[in-house]
């Protein structure tokens, strides 16, 4: 329904419904399967199309936990806090848990906050932690997007972002930076719009209506700090591997 509500109908298109979790769904013209079973394969809501889905697990839910810990007030207040700083010098990212799940064996993973020791001269700011939490969420979604590319055997052709986390310009900007490509940002109600289309129109009328919804997206372009964000993403992947190794010993 989110794919329909964002106009993600053509093969190669990606829809990310970023709410409590953030399923990243790649449209394919035929079913594709991951030999390692890390992704899900299912039907697209429109006849004749299929989906390859990777999922980072608790994403918006993890960001919410950081918001509560920081006592940042409303979600708008948390967004202002995160947007008030750039890449925090003393903090790589928040390893709170979101990452591309292995659907052959889903489960818990180690997470937490990595901090410099000793702390930097300026100390550690609440704003830096807030931004790092959003960066971790963006990195986890990007990891899922690239995983579906691997399974489908070709690069994706655009990403549509919907769900509650789409309201965060910082999150959308970080996602565009790490993907090094524009992201079409839709409202939190994209899934509802897709469901309403299925209830109010016959399938042959969905494509035209979905195209109008797609045209209403706000395009988030990569920012000037994109290279630093992508470098941080590569370090994040390396750190995830270290944490996975540590988890196997616990």
C-alpha atoms as a printed R data frame, in Angstrom:
    type eleno elety resid chain resno       x       y       z
1   ATOM     1    CA   UNK     A     1   0.000   0.000   0.000
2   ATOM     2    CA   UNK     A     2   2.887   2.389   0.734
3   ATOM     3    CA   UNK     A     3   4.400   1.561  -2.654
4   ATOM     4    CA   UNK     A     4   1.122   2.410  -4.347
5   ATOM     5    CA   UNK     A     5   0.692   5.564  -2.274
6   ATOM     6    CA   UNK     A     6   4.133   6.813  -3.315
7   ATOM     7    CA   UNK     A     7   3.724   5.825  -6.967
8   ATOM     8    CA   UNK     A     8   6.426   3.149  -6.703
9   ATOM     9    CA   UNK     A     9   5.114   0.863  -9.430
10  ATOM    10    CA   UNK     A    10   7.860   0.503 -12.059
11  ATOM    11    CA   UNK     A    11  10.526  -2.222 -11.802
12  ATOM    12    CA   UNK     A    12  13.622  -0.891 -10.092
13  ATOM    13    CA   UNK     A    13  11.672   1.524  -7.917
14  ATOM    14    CA   UNK     A    14  12.197   1.492  -4.130
15  ATOM    15    CA   UNK     A    15   9.721   2.398  -1.420
16  ATOM    16    CA   UNK     A    16  10.810   2.800   2.196
17  ATOM    17    CA   UNK     A    17   7.931   2.967   4.678
18  ATOM    18    CA   UNK     A    18   9.901   4.370   7.618
19  ATOM    19    CA   UNK     A    19   7.847   4.152  10.767
20  ATOM    20    CA   UNK     A    20   8.488   1.916  13.794
21  ATOM    21    CA   UNK     A    21  10.366  -0.312  11.337
22  ATOM    22    CA   UNK     A    22  11.378   0.675   7.810
23  ATOM    23    CA   UNK     A    23  10.750  -2.026   5.192
24  ATOM    24    CA   UNK     A    24  12.678  -1.255   2.013
25  ATOM    25    CA   UNK     A    25  10.728  -2.739  -0.893
26  ATOM    26    CA   UNK     A    26  12.202  -3.079  -4.380
27  ATOM    27    CA   UNK     A    27   9.779  -3.554  -7.290
28  ATOM    28    CA   UNK     A    28  10.706  -6.438  -9.596
29  ATOM    29    CA   UNK     A    29   8.941  -7.716 -12.735
30  ATOM    30    CA   UNK     A    30   9.317 -11.320 -11.550
31  ATOM    31    CA   UNK     A    31  10.033 -12.951  -8.183
32  ATOM    32    CA   UNK     A    32  13.690 -12.835  -7.127
33  ATOM    33    CA   UNK     A    33  15.081 -14.877  -4.260
34  ATOM    34    CA   UNK     A    34  18.180 -14.475  -2.125
35  ATOM    35    CA   UNK     A    35  20.057 -17.805  -1.839
36  ATOM    36    CA   UNK     A    36  21.105 -16.728   1.667
37  ATOM    37    CA   UNK     A    37  17.446 -15.993   2.560
38  ATOM    38    CA   UNK     A    38  18.227 -12.525   3.935
39  ATOM    39    CA   UNK     A    39  15.240 -10.922   2.167
40  ATOM    40    CA   UNK     A    40  11.532 -11.553   1.716
41  ATOM    41    CA   UNK     A    41   9.876 -12.066  -1.652
42  ATOM    42    CA   UNK     A    42   6.209 -11.277  -2.174
43  ATOM    43    CA   UNK     A    43   3.584  -9.861  -4.458
44  ATOM    44    CA   UNK     A    44   3.382  -6.152  -5.194
45  ATOM    45    CA   UNK     A    45  -0.090  -4.767  -4.582
46  ATOM    46    CA   UNK     A    46  -0.486  -4.142  -8.339
47  ATOM    47    CA   UNK     A    47  -1.135  -7.171 -10.551
48  ATOM    48    CA   UNK     A    48   1.868  -8.667 -12.318
49  ATOM    49    CA   UNK     A    49   4.573  -7.053 -10.171
50  ATOM    50    CA   UNK     A    50   6.636  -8.412  -7.289
51  ATOM    51    CA   UNK     A    51   8.554  -7.088  -4.296
52  ATOM    52    CA   UNK     A    52  11.961  -7.893  -2.817
53  ATOM    53    CA   UNK     A    53  12.009  -6.594   0.762
54  ATOM    54    CA   UNK     A    54  14.843  -6.002   3.206
55  ATOM    55    CA   UNK     A    55  14.009  -4.787   6.685
56  ATOM    56    CA   UNK     A    56  16.167  -3.030   9.306
57  ATOM    57    CA   UNK     A    57  13.882  -4.008  12.168
58  ATOM    58    CA   UNK     A    58  13.129  -1.461  14.874
59  ATOM    59    CA   UNK     A    59  14.141   1.857  13.301
60  ATOM    60    CA   UNK     A    60  11.793   4.675  14.219
61  ATOM    61    CA   UNK     A    61  11.203   2.781  17.456
62  ATOM    62    CA   UNK     A    62  14.913   2.961  18.298
63  ATOM    63    CA   UNK     A    63  15.022   6.679  17.498
64  ATOM    64    CA   UNK     A    64  12.033   7.162  19.791
65  ATOM    65    CA   UNK     A    65  13.937   5.440  22.597
66  ATOM    66    CA   UNK     A    66  16.815   7.913  22.162
67  ATOM    67    CA   UNK     A    67  14.351  10.825  22.131
68  ATOM    68    CA   UNK     A    68  12.908   9.691  25.461
69  ATOM    69    CA   UNK     A    69  16.347   9.136  26.998
70  ATOM    70    CA   UNK     A    70  17.421  12.625  25.970
71  ATOM    71    CA   UNK     A    71  14.180  14.135  27.291
72  ATOM    72    CA   UNK     A    72  13.967  16.022  24.012
73  ATOM    73    CA   UNK     A    73  10.245  16.680  24.294
74  ATOM    74    CA   UNK     A    74   8.168  16.394  21.131
75  ATOM    75    CA   UNK     A    75   9.340  14.772  17.916
76  ATOM    76    CA   UNK     A    76   9.599  18.285  16.476
77  ATOM    77    CA   UNK     A    77  11.853  19.237  19.380
78  ATOM    78    CA   UNK     A    78  14.024  16.197  18.761
79  ATOM    79    CA   UNK     A    79  14.298  17.130  15.071
80  ATOM    80    CA   UNK     A    80  15.387  20.670  15.947
81  ATOM    81    CA   UNK     A    81  17.952  19.263  18.359
82  ATOM    82    CA   UNK     A    82  19.403  16.881  15.745
83  ATOM    83    CA   UNK     A    83  19.403  19.560  13.036
84  ATOM    84    CA   UNK     A    84  21.337  22.022  15.206
85  ATOM    85    CA   UNK     A    85  24.691  20.255  14.688
86  ATOM    86    CA   UNK     A    86  26.709  18.773  11.868
87  ATOM    87    CA   UNK     A    87  28.717  15.572  12.076
88  ATOM    88    CA   UNK     A    88  29.664  15.407  15.752
89  ATOM    89    CA   UNK     A    89  33.448  15.419  16.040
90  ATOM    90    CA   UNK     A    90  33.587  13.078  19.010
91  ATOM    91    CA   UNK     A    91  30.929  10.554  18.042
92  ATOM    92    CA   UNK     A    92  30.895   8.265  15.054
93  ATOM    93    CA   UNK     A    93  27.306   7.133  15.233
94  ATOM    94    CA   UNK     A    94  24.743   5.601  17.537
95  ATOM    95    CA   UNK     A    95  24.802   1.825  17.242
96  ATOM    96    CA   UNK     A    96  21.386   1.476  18.768
97  ATOM    97    CA   UNK     A    97  20.318  -1.611  16.879
98  ATOM    98    CA   UNK     A    98  18.795  -0.859  13.462
99  ATOM    99    CA   UNK     A    99  20.563  -2.755  10.691
100 ATOM   100    CA   UNK     A   100  19.589  -4.943   7.743
101 ATOM   101    CA   UNK     A   101  18.028  -8.032   9.289
102 ATOM   102    CA   UNK     A   102  18.952 -11.529   8.141
103 ATOM   103    CA   UNK     A   103  15.485 -12.914   7.493
104 ATOM   104    CA   UNK     A   104  16.818 -16.480   7.608
105 ATOM   105    CA   UNK     A   105  17.533 -15.941  11.298
106 ATOM   106    CA   UNK     A   106  15.961 -12.718  12.598
107 ATOM   107    CA   UNK     A   107  16.627 -11.779  16.176
108 ATOM   108    CA   UNK     A   108  18.241  -9.365  18.570
109 ATOM   109    CA   UNK     A   109  21.550  -7.635  17.853
110 ATOM   110    CA   UNK     A   110  23.951  -5.721  20.048
111 ATOM   111    CA   UNK     A   111  23.541  -1.974  20.082
112 ATOM   112    CA   UNK     A   112  24.520   1.039  22.130
113 ATOM   113    CA   UNK     A   113  26.449   4.293  21.959
114 ATOM   114    CA   UNK     A   114  30.094   4.489  20.972
115 ATOM   115    CA   UNK     A   115  31.822   7.379  22.718
116 ATOM   116    CA   UNK     A   116  35.393   8.695  22.614
117 ATOM   117    CA   UNK     A   117  37.463   8.080  25.750
118 ATOM   118    CA   UNK     A   118  38.611  10.432  27.099
119 ATOM   119    CA   UNK     A   119  35.812  12.733  26.029
120 ATOM   120    CA   UNK     A   120  36.653  15.589  23.690
121 ATOM   121    CA   UNK     A   121  37.305  19.059  25.054
122 ATOM   122    CA   UNK     A   122  33.784  20.153  24.155
123 ATOM   123    CA   UNK     A   123  32.235  17.055  25.724
124 ATOM   124    CA   UNK     A   124  29.324  15.122  24.295
125 ATOM   125    CA   UNK     A   125  26.184  17.047  23.362
126 ATOM   126    CA   UNK     A   126  22.572  15.912  23.397
127 ATOM   127    CA   UNK     A   127  22.302  17.272  19.868
128 ATOM   128    CA   UNK     A   128  25.169  15.050  18.736
129 ATOM   129    CA   UNK     A   129  23.494  11.954  20.177
130 ATOM   130    CA   UNK     A   130  20.192  12.883  18.511
131 ATOM   131    CA   UNK     A   131  21.825  13.351  15.117
132 ATOM   132    CA   UNK     A   132  23.810  10.135  15.506
133 ATOM   133    CA   UNK     A   133  20.608   8.188  16.207
134 ATOM   134    CA   UNK     A   134  19.075   9.480  12.965
135 ATOM   135    CA   UNK     A   135  22.309   8.687  11.118
136 ATOM   136    CA   UNK     A   136  22.188   5.103  12.374
137 ATOM   137    CA   UNK     A   137  18.602   4.801  11.101
138 ATOM   138    CA   UNK     A   138  19.563   6.231   7.703
139 ATOM   139    CA   UNK     A   139  22.548   3.872   7.449
140 ATOM   140    CA   UNK     A   140  20.370   0.868   8.283
141 ATOM   141    CA   UNK     A   141  17.860   1.819   5.576
142 ATOM   142    CA   UNK     A   142  20.668   2.357   3.044
143 ATOM   143    CA   UNK     A   143  22.067  -1.061   3.916
144 ATOM   144    CA   UNK     A   144  18.646  -2.548   3.138
145 ATOM   145    CA   UNK     A   145  18.409  -0.680  -0.169
146 ATOM   146    CA   UNK     A   146  21.810  -1.983  -1.248
147 ATOM   147    CA   UNK     A   147  20.873  -5.505  -0.141
148 ATOM   148    CA   UNK     A   148  17.836  -5.535  -2.424
149 ATOM   149    CA   UNK     A   149  20.065  -4.254  -5.242
150 ATOM   150    CA   UNK     A   150  22.351  -7.228  -4.666
151 ATOM   151    CA   UNK     A   151  19.490  -9.723  -4.669
152 ATOM   152    CA   UNK     A   152  17.794  -8.162  -7.711
153 ATOM   153    CA   UNK     A   153  21.089  -8.042  -9.592
154 ATOM   154    CA   UNK     A   154  20.851  -4.396 -10.651
155 ATOM   155    CA   UNK     A   155  20.893  -0.903  -9.100
156 ATOM   156    CA   UNK     A   156  17.629   0.586  -7.893
157 ATOM   157    CA   UNK     A   157  16.053   3.460  -9.814
158 ATOM   158    CA   UNK     A   158  15.047   6.003  -7.213
159 ATOM   159    CA   UNK     A   159  13.900   5.815  -3.593
160 ATOM   160    CA   UNK     A   160  10.548   7.034  -2.249
161 ATOM   161    CA   UNK     A   161  10.471   7.713   1.495
162 ATOM   162    CA   UNK     A   162   7.222   7.622   3.467
163 ATOM   163    CA   UNK     A   163   6.089   6.994   7.021
164 ATOM   164    CA   UNK     A   164   6.477   8.957  10.215
165 ATOM   165    CA   UNK     A   165  10.243   9.335   9.884
166 ATOM   166    CA   UNK     A   166   9.784  11.078   6.527
167 ATOM   167    CA   UNK     A   167   8.806  14.138   8.583
168 ATOM   168    CA   UNK     A   168  12.451  14.446   9.693
169 ATOM   169    CA   UNK     A   169  14.379  16.556   7.188
170 ATOM   170    CA   UNK     A   170  17.599  15.513   8.932
171 ATOM   171    CA   UNK     A   171  16.836  11.827   8.399
172 ATOM   172    CA   UNK     A   172  15.811  12.370   4.773
173 ATOM   173    CA   UNK     A   173  18.949  14.421   4.145
174 ATOM   174    CA   UNK     A   174  21.219  11.780   5.685
175 ATOM   175    CA   UNK     A   175  19.537   9.086   3.587
176 ATOM   176    CA   UNK     A   176  20.042  11.104   0.397
177 ATOM   177    CA   UNK     A   177  23.673  11.714   1.385
178 ATOM   178    CA   UNK     A   178  24.514   8.073   2.041
179 ATOM   179    CA   UNK     A   179  22.744   6.909  -1.128
180 ATOM   180    CA   UNK     A   180  24.352   9.792  -3.067
181 ATOM   181    CA   UNK     A   181  21.056  10.325  -4.888
182 ATOM   182    CA   UNK     A   182  17.842  12.333  -4.499
183 ATOM   183    CA   UNK     A   183  15.116  10.865  -2.295
184 ATOM   184    CA   UNK     A   184  11.423  11.513  -3.033
185 ATOM   185    CA   UNK     A   185   9.925  12.409   0.354
186 ATOM   186    CA   UNK     A   186   6.212  11.717   0.894
187 ATOM   187    CA   UNK     A   187   3.980  12.235   3.901
188 ATOM   188    CA   UNK     A   188   3.353   9.898   6.786
189 ATOM   189    CA   UNK     A   189  -0.033   9.015   5.287
190 ATOM   190    CA   UNK     A   190   1.294   7.466   2.052
191 ATOM   191    CA   UNK     A   191   0.265   3.975   3.161
192 ATOM   192    CA   UNK     A   192  -3.251   5.201   3.912
193 ATOM   193    CA   UNK     A   193  -3.416   6.856   0.492
194 ATOM   194    CA   UNK     A   194  -2.389   3.608  -1.167
195 ATOM   195    CA   UNK     A   195  -5.005   1.685   0.773
196 ATOM   196    CA   UNK     A   196  -7.634   4.273  -0.160
197 ATOM   197    CA   UNK     A   197  -6.740   3.834  -3.837
198 ATOM   198    CA   UNK     A   198  -7.330   0.104  -3.668
199 ATOM   199    CA   UNK     A   199 -10.706   0.665  -2.014
200 ATOM   200    CA   UNK     A   200 -11.945   3.467  -4.253
201 ATOM   201    CA   UNK     A   201 -10.720   2.569  -7.762
202 ATOM   202    CA   UNK     A   202 -10.413  -0.535  -9.933
203 ATOM   203    CA   UNK     A   203  -6.847  -1.837 -10.462
204 ATOM   204    CA   UNK     A   204  -6.692  -0.479 -14.007
205 ATOM   205    CA   UNK     A   205  -7.045   3.066 -12.595
206 ATOM   206    CA   UNK     A   206  -4.352   2.763  -9.922
207 ATOM   207    CA   UNK     A   207  -1.357   3.698 -12.071
208 ATOM   208    CA   UNK     A   208  -2.746   7.083 -13.122
209 ATOM   209    CA   UNK     A   209  -3.743   8.010  -9.587
210 ATOM   210    CA   UNK     A   210  -0.408   6.785  -8.171
211 ATOM   211    CA   UNK     A   211   1.465   8.923 -10.700
212 ATOM   212    CA   UNK     A   212  -0.301  12.009  -9.352
213 ATOM   213    CA   UNK     A   213   0.702  11.065  -5.814
214 ATOM   214    CA   UNK     A   214   4.303  10.541  -6.917
215 ATOM   215    CA   UNK     A   215   4.373  13.996  -8.480
216 ATOM   216    CA   UNK     A   216   3.543  15.556  -5.110
217 ATOM   217    CA   UNK     A   217   6.751  14.364  -3.426
218 ATOM   218    CA   UNK     A   218   9.395  16.754  -2.109
219 ATOM   219    CA   UNK     A   219  12.783  15.941  -3.606
220 ATOM   220    CA   UNK     A   220  15.569  15.771  -1.021
221 ATOM   221    CA   UNK     A   221  18.922  16.268  -2.739
222 ATOM   222    CA   UNK     A   222  22.263  15.116  -1.292
223 ATOM   223    CA   UNK     A   223  23.999  17.856   0.665
224 ATOM   224    CA   UNK     A   224  27.565  19.194   0.589
225 ATOM   225    CA   UNK     A   225  28.572  16.838   3.391
226 ATOM   226    CA   UNK     A   226  27.612  13.719   1.489
227 ATOM   227    CA   UNK     A   227  31.160  12.404   1.107
228 ATOM   228    CA   UNK     A   228  31.692  12.538   4.885
229 ATOM   229    CA   UNK     A   229  28.360  10.796   5.461
230 ATOM   230    CA   UNK     A   230  29.283   7.974   3.080
231 ATOM   231    CA   UNK     A   231  32.672   7.604   4.771
232 ATOM   232    CA   UNK     A   232  30.874   7.370   8.113
233 ATOM   233    CA   UNK     A   233  28.577   4.711   6.632
234 ATOM   234    CA   UNK     A   234  31.589   2.584   5.647
235 ATOM   235    CA   UNK     A   235  32.960   2.860   9.201
236 ATOM   236    CA   UNK     A   236  29.519   1.942  10.527
237 ATOM   237    CA   UNK     A   237  29.504  -1.251   8.431
238 ATOM   238    CA   UNK     A   238  32.929  -2.172   9.790
239 ATOM   239    CA   UNK     A   239  31.798  -1.551  13.364
240 ATOM   240    CA   UNK     A   240  28.682  -3.654  12.822
241 ATOM   241    CA   UNK     A   241  30.927  -6.550  11.818
242 ATOM   242    CA   UNK     A   242  32.914  -6.101  15.044
243 ATOM   243    CA   UNK     A   243  29.717  -6.088  17.110
244 ATOM   244    CA   UNK     A   244  28.457  -9.197  15.319
245 ATOM   245    CA   UNK     A   245  31.681 -10.962  16.239
246 ATOM   246    CA   UNK     A   246  31.326  -9.823  19.852
247 ATOM   247    CA   UNK     A   247  27.705 -11.015  19.939
248 ATOM   248    CA   UNK     A   248  28.730 -14.468  18.790
249 ATOM   249    CA   UNK     A   249  30.920 -14.782  21.901
250 ATOM   250    CA   UNK     A   250  28.242 -13.729  24.383
